[in-house]
């Protein structure tokens, strides 16, 4: 069995990015632990101070197959190009992969993404987008 991974992204607004990436990946914002109606109720139960709440948010694959994506609040802004980025293969299995990717890109733009450019090279095609905080990713 492979070693499980979690993808962690720095964020200014973790919940906002979690909500965006839930749309991008067909994931869901991670619900609170069993027995708790909300993350605030959970935070109260463990004595988490109010100033520390909202510093983390995550999205999970509802089928349980994909990795968890965690967003953690950091004080510094994003200042350079990502050294690592996600390739989101939304068109996998589609008869018209470009049309499928473009349709998903429209949903992501409505959710806060920005289309940067289209890449069409001998090695492959993709749309390059940025999430609401400027993190680059490829959509195929």
C-alpha positions as protocol buffer text, in pm:
chain_id: "A"
residue {
  index: 1
  type: UNK
  ca { x: 0 y: 0 z: 0 }
}
residue {
  index: 2
  type: UNK
  ca { x: 122 y: 353 z: -78 }
}
residue {
  index: 3
  type: UNK
  ca { x: 190 y: 601 z: 199 }
}
residue {
  index: 4
  type: UNK
  ca { x: -106 y: 840 z: 238 }
}
residue {
  index: 5
  type: UNK
  ca { x: -38 y: 1212 z: 189 }
}
residue {
  index: 6
  type: UNK
  ca { x: -209 y: 1535 z: 283 }
}
residue {
  index: 7
  type: UNK
  ca { x: -162 y: 1844 z: 69 }
}
residue {
  index: 8
  type: UNK
  ca { x: -116 y: 2160 z: 277 }
}
residue {
  index: 9
  type: UNK
  ca { x: -147 y: 2513 z: 141 }
}
residue {
  index: 10
  type: UNK
  ca { x: -68 y: 2837 z: 321 }
}
residue {
  index: 11
  type: UNK
  ca { x: -359 y: 3079 z: 318 }
}
residue {
  index: 12
  type: UNK
  ca { x: -477 y: 3420 z: 423 }
}
residue {
  index: 13
  type: UNK
  ca { x: -838 y: 3296 z: 456 }
}
residue {
  index: 14
  type: UNK
  ca { x: -839 y: 2917 z: 506 }
}
residue {
  index: 15
  type: UNK
  ca { x: -1216 y: 2872 z: 495 }
}
residue {
  index: 16
  type: UNK
  ca { x: -1250 y: 3075 z: 174 }
}
residue {
  index: 17
  type: UNK
  ca { x: -983 y: 2861 z: 5 }
}
residue {
  index: 18
  type: UNK
  ca { x: -1139 y: 2541 z: 139 }
}
residue {
  index: 19
  type: UNK
  ca { x: -1475 y: 2640 z: -9 }
}
residue {
  index: 20
  type: UNK
  ca { x: -1309 y: 2720 z: -344 }
}
residue {
  index: 21
  type: UNK
  ca { x: -1110 y: 2396 z: -360 }
}
residue {
  index: 22
  type: UNK
  ca { x: -1419 y: 2194 z: -265 }
}
residue {
  index: 23
  type: UNK
  ca { x: -1571 y: 2319 z: -593 }
}
residue {
  index: 24
  type: UNK
  ca { x: -1247 y: 2270 z: -787 }
}
residue {
  index: 25
  type: UNK
  ca { x: -1197 y: 1909 z: -675 }
}
residue {
  index: 26
  type: UNK
  ca { x: -1560 y: 1795 z: -620 }
}
residue {
  index: 27
  type: UNK
  ca { x: -1466 y: 1757 z: -254 }
}
residue {
  index: 28
  type: UNK
  ca { x: -1652 y: 1875 z: 55 }
}
residue {
  index: 29
  type: UNK
  ca { x: -1539 y: 2106 z: 331 }
}
residue {
  index: 30
  type: UNK
  ca { x: -1440 y: 1868 z: 610 }
}
residue {
  index: 31
  type: UNK
  ca { x: -1725 y: 1835 z: 859 }
}
residue {
  index: 32
  type: UNK
  ca { x: -1663 y: 1852 z: 1234 }
}
residue {
  index: 33
  type: UNK
  ca { x: -1583 y: 1531 z: 1421 }
}
residue {
  index: 34
  type: UNK
  ca { x: -1872 y: 1291 z: 1495 }
}
residue {
  index: 35
  type: UNK
  ca { x: -2088 y: 1409 z: 1782 }
}
residue {
  index: 36
  type: UNK
  ca { x: -2030 y: 1781 z: 1713 }
}
residue {
  index: 37
  type: UNK
  ca { x: -2275 y: 2005 z: 1525 }
}
residue {
  index: 38
  type: UNK
  ca { x: -2006 y: 2255 z: 1426 }
}
residue {
  index: 39
  type: UNK
  ca { x: -1635 y: 2328 z: 1446 }
}
residue {
  index: 40
  type: UNK
  ca { x: -1711 y: 2597 z: 1706 }
}
residue {
  index: 41
  type: UNK
  ca { x: -1881 y: 2341 z: 1932 }
}
residue {
  index: 42
  type: UNK
  ca { x: -1579 y: 2114 z: 1888 }
}
residue {
  index: 43
  type: UNK
  ca { x: -1340 y: 2403 z: 1960 }
}
residue {
  index: 44
  type: UNK
  ca { x: -1535 y: 2484 z: 2277 }
}
residue {
  index: 45
  type: UNK
  ca { x: -1507 y: 2121 z: 2387 }
}
residue {
  index: 46
  type: UNK
  ca { x: -1127 y: 2124 z: 2367 }
}
residue {
  index: 47
  type: UNK
  ca { x: -1088 y: 2475 z: 2507 }
}
residue {
  index: 48
  type: UNK
  ca { x: -950 y: 2629 z: 2188 }
}
residue {
  index: 49
  type: UNK
  ca { x: -916 y: 3006 z: 2236 }
}
residue {
  index: 50
  type: UNK
  ca { x: -1126 y: 3226 z: 2009 }
}
residue {
  index: 51
  type: UNK
  ca { x: -816 y: 3385 z: 1847 }
}
residue {
  index: 52
  type: UNK
  ca { x: -698 y: 3044 z: 1724 }
}
residue {
  index: 53
  type: UNK
  ca { x: -1026 y: 2948 z: 1559 }
}
residue {
  index: 54
  type: UNK
  ca { x: -1042 y: 2968 z: 1182 }
}
residue {
  index: 55
  type: UNK
  ca { x: -669 y: 2919 z: 1136 }
}
residue {
  index: 56
  type: UNK
  ca { x: -727 y: 2581 z: 969 }
}
residue {
  index: 57
  type: UNK
  ca { x: -980 y: 2446 z: 721 }
}
residue {
  index: 58
  type: UNK
  ca { x: -975 y: 2134 z: 508 }
}
residue {
  index: 59
  type: UNK
  ca { x: -1149 y: 1964 z: 221 }
}
residue {
  index: 60
  type: UNK
  ca { x: -1191 y: 1590 z: 183 }
}
residue {
  index: 61
  type: UNK
  ca { x: -1291 y: 1351 z: -92 }
}
residue {
  index: 62
  type: UNK
  ca { x: -1645 y: 1237 z: -6 }
}
residue {
  index: 63
  type: UNK
  ca { x: -1557 y: 892 z: -145 }
}
residue {
  index: 64
  type: UNK
  ca { x: -1251 y: 875 z: 81 }
}
residue {
  index: 65
  type: UNK
  ca { x: -1011 y: 800 z: -206 }
}
residue {
  index: 66
  type: UNK
  ca { x: -826 y: 1129 z: -261 }
}
residue {
  index: 67
  type: UNK
  ca { x: -592 y: 1310 z: -25 }
}
residue {
  index: 68
  type: UNK
  ca { x: -712 y: 1560 z: 233 }
}
residue {
  index: 69
  type: UNK
  ca { x: -623 y: 1919 z: 146 }
}
residue {
  index: 70
  type: UNK
  ca { x: -549 y: 2141 z: 445 }
}
residue {
  index: 71
  type: UNK
  ca { x: -538 y: 2521 z: 442 }
}
residue {
  index: 72
  type: UNK
  ca { x: -345 y: 2690 z: 721 }
}
residue {
  index: 73
  type: UNK
  ca { x: -347 y: 3060 z: 799 }
}
residue {
  index: 74
  type: UNK
  ca { x: -9 y: 3229 z: 769 }
}
residue {
  index: 75
  type: UNK
  ca { x: 70 y: 3597 z: 826 }
}
residue {
  index: 76
  type: UNK
  ca { x: 283 y: 3658 z: 517 }
}
residue {
  index: 77
  type: UNK
  ca { x: 130 y: 3715 z: 172 }
}
residue {
  index: 78
  type: UNK
  ca { x: 204 y: 3501 z: -131 }
}
residue {
  index: 79
  type: UNK
  ca { x: 495 y: 3670 z: -306 }
}
residue {
  index: 80
  type: UNK
  ca { x: 623 y: 3436 z: -578 }
}
residue {
  index: 81
  type: UNK
  ca { x: 524 y: 3162 z: -819 }
}
residue {
  index: 82
  type: UNK
  ca { x: 434 y: 2830 z: -661 }
}
residue {
  index: 83
  type: UNK
  ca { x: 718 y: 2577 z: -650 }
}
residue {
  index: 84
  type: UNK
  ca { x: 453 y: 2303 z: -644 }
}
residue {
  index: 85
  type: UNK
  ca { x: 109 y: 2316 z: -802 }
}
residue {
  index: 86
  type: UNK
  ca { x: -189 y: 2088 z: -851 }
}
residue {
  index: 87
  type: UNK
  ca { x: -289 y: 1946 z: -1188 }
}
residue {
  index: 88
  type: UNK
  ca { x: -666 y: 1900 z: -1174 }
}
residue {
  index: 89
  type: UNK
  ca { x: -774 y: 1639 z: -1429 }
}
residue {
  index: 90
  type: UNK
  ca { x: -1141 y: 1730 z: -1446 }
}
residue {
  index: 91
  type: UNK
  ca { x: -1175 y: 1610 z: -1807 }
}
residue {
  index: 92
  type: UNK
  ca { x: -1057 y: 1255 z: -1733 }
}
residue {
  index: 93
  type: UNK
  ca { x: -1275 y: 1022 z: -1941 }
}
residue {
  index: 94
  type: UNK
  ca { x: -1464 y: 1304 z: -2118 }
}
residue {
  index: 95
  type: UNK
  ca { x: -1519 y: 1272 z: -2492 }
}
residue {
  index: 96
  type: UNK
  ca { x: -1422 y: 1638 z: -2541 }
}
residue {
  index: 97
  type: UNK
  ca { x: -1156 y: 1704 z: -2279 }
}
residue {
  index: 98
  type: UNK
  ca { x: -1100 y: 2069 z: -2366 }
}
residue {
  index: 99
  type: UNK
  ca { x: -1471 y: 2150 z: -2353 }
}
residue {
  index: 100
  type: UNK
  ca { x: -1498 y: 1971 z: -2019 }
}
residue {
  index: 101
  type: UNK
  ca { x: -1202 y: 2163 z: -1876 }
}
residue {
  index: 102
  type: UNK
  ca { x: -1334 y: 2494 z: -2008 }
}
residue {
  index: 103
  type: UNK
  ca { x: -1678 y: 2430 z: -1855 }
}
residue {
  index: 104
  type: UNK
  ca { x: -1518 y: 2354 z: -1518 }
}
residue {
  index: 105
  type: UNK
  ca { x: -1300 y: 2666 z: -1553 }
}
residue {
  index: 106
  type: UNK
  ca { x: -1618 y: 2874 z: -1587 }
}
residue {
  index: 107
  type: UNK
  ca { x: -1749 y: 2732 z: -1258 }
}
residue {
  index: 108
  type: UNK
  ca { x: -1415 y: 2806 z: -1093 }
}
residue {
  index: 109
  type: UNK
  ca { x: -1407 y: 3164 z: -1222 }
}
residue {
  index: 110
  type: UNK
  ca { x: -1755 y: 3210 z: -1070 }
}
residue {
  index: 111
  type: UNK
  ca { x: -1607 y: 3074 z: -743 }
}
residue {
  index: 112
  type: UNK
  ca { x: -1315 y: 3320 z: -749 }
}
residue {
  index: 113
  type: UNK
  ca { x: -1050 y: 3178 z: -983 }
}
residue {
  index: 114
  type: UNK
  ca { x: -866 y: 3374 z: -1251 }
}
residue {
  index: 115
  type: UNK
  ca { x: -771 y: 3218 z: -1584 }
}
residue {
  index: 116
  type: UNK
  ca { x: -407 y: 3302 z: -1658 }
}
residue {
  index: 117
  type: UNK
  ca { x: -343 y: 3136 z: -1992 }
}
residue {
  index: 118
  type: UNK
  ca { x: -395 y: 2834 z: -2214 }
}
residue {
  index: 119
  type: UNK
  ca { x: -99 y: 2604 z: -2273 }
}
residue {
  index: 120
  type: UNK
  ca { x: -99 y: 2397 z: -2592 }
}
residue {
  index: 121
  type: UNK
  ca { x: 231 y: 2219 z: -2641 }
}
residue {
  index: 122
  type: UNK
  ca { x: 338 y: 1890 z: -2798 }
}
residue {
  index: 123
  type: UNK
  ca { x: 357 y: 1745 z: -2444 }
}
residue {
  index: 124
  type: UNK
  ca { x: 1 y: 1842 z: -2355 }
}
residue {
  index: 125
  type: UNK
  ca { x: -277 y: 2096 z: -2318 }
}
residue {
  index: 126
  type: UNK
  ca { x: -411 y: 2271 z: -2007 }
}
residue {
  index: 127
  type: UNK
  ca { x: -558 y: 2590 z: -1871 }
}
residue {
  index: 128
  type: UNK
  ca { x: -351 y: 2766 z: -1607 }
}
residue {
  index: 129
  type: UNK
  ca { x: -561 y: 2929 z: -1336 }
}
residue {
  index: 130
  type: UNK
  ca { x: -508 y: 3096 z: -1001 }
}
residue {
  index: 131
  type: UNK
  ca { x: -724 y: 3031 z: -697 }
}
residue {
  index: 132
  type: UNK
  ca { x: -867 y: 3329 z: -502 }
}
residue {
  index: 133
  type: UNK
  ca { x: -533 y: 3382 z: -324 }
}
residue {
  index: 134
  type: UNK
  ca { x: -315 y: 3356 z: -636 }
}
residue {
  index: 135
  type: UNK
  ca { x: -200 y: 2993 z: -611 }
}
residue {
  index: 136
  type: UNK
  ca { x: -144 y: 2858 z: -961 }
}
residue {
  index: 137
  type: UNK
  ca { x: -289 y: 2528 z: -1080 }
}
residue {
  index: 138
  type: UNK
  ca { x: -346 y: 2352 z: -1411 }
}
residue {
  index: 139
  type: UNK
  ca { x: -685 y: 2236 z: -1530 }
}
residue {
  index: 140
  type: UNK
  ca { x: -703 y: 1959 z: -1787 }
}
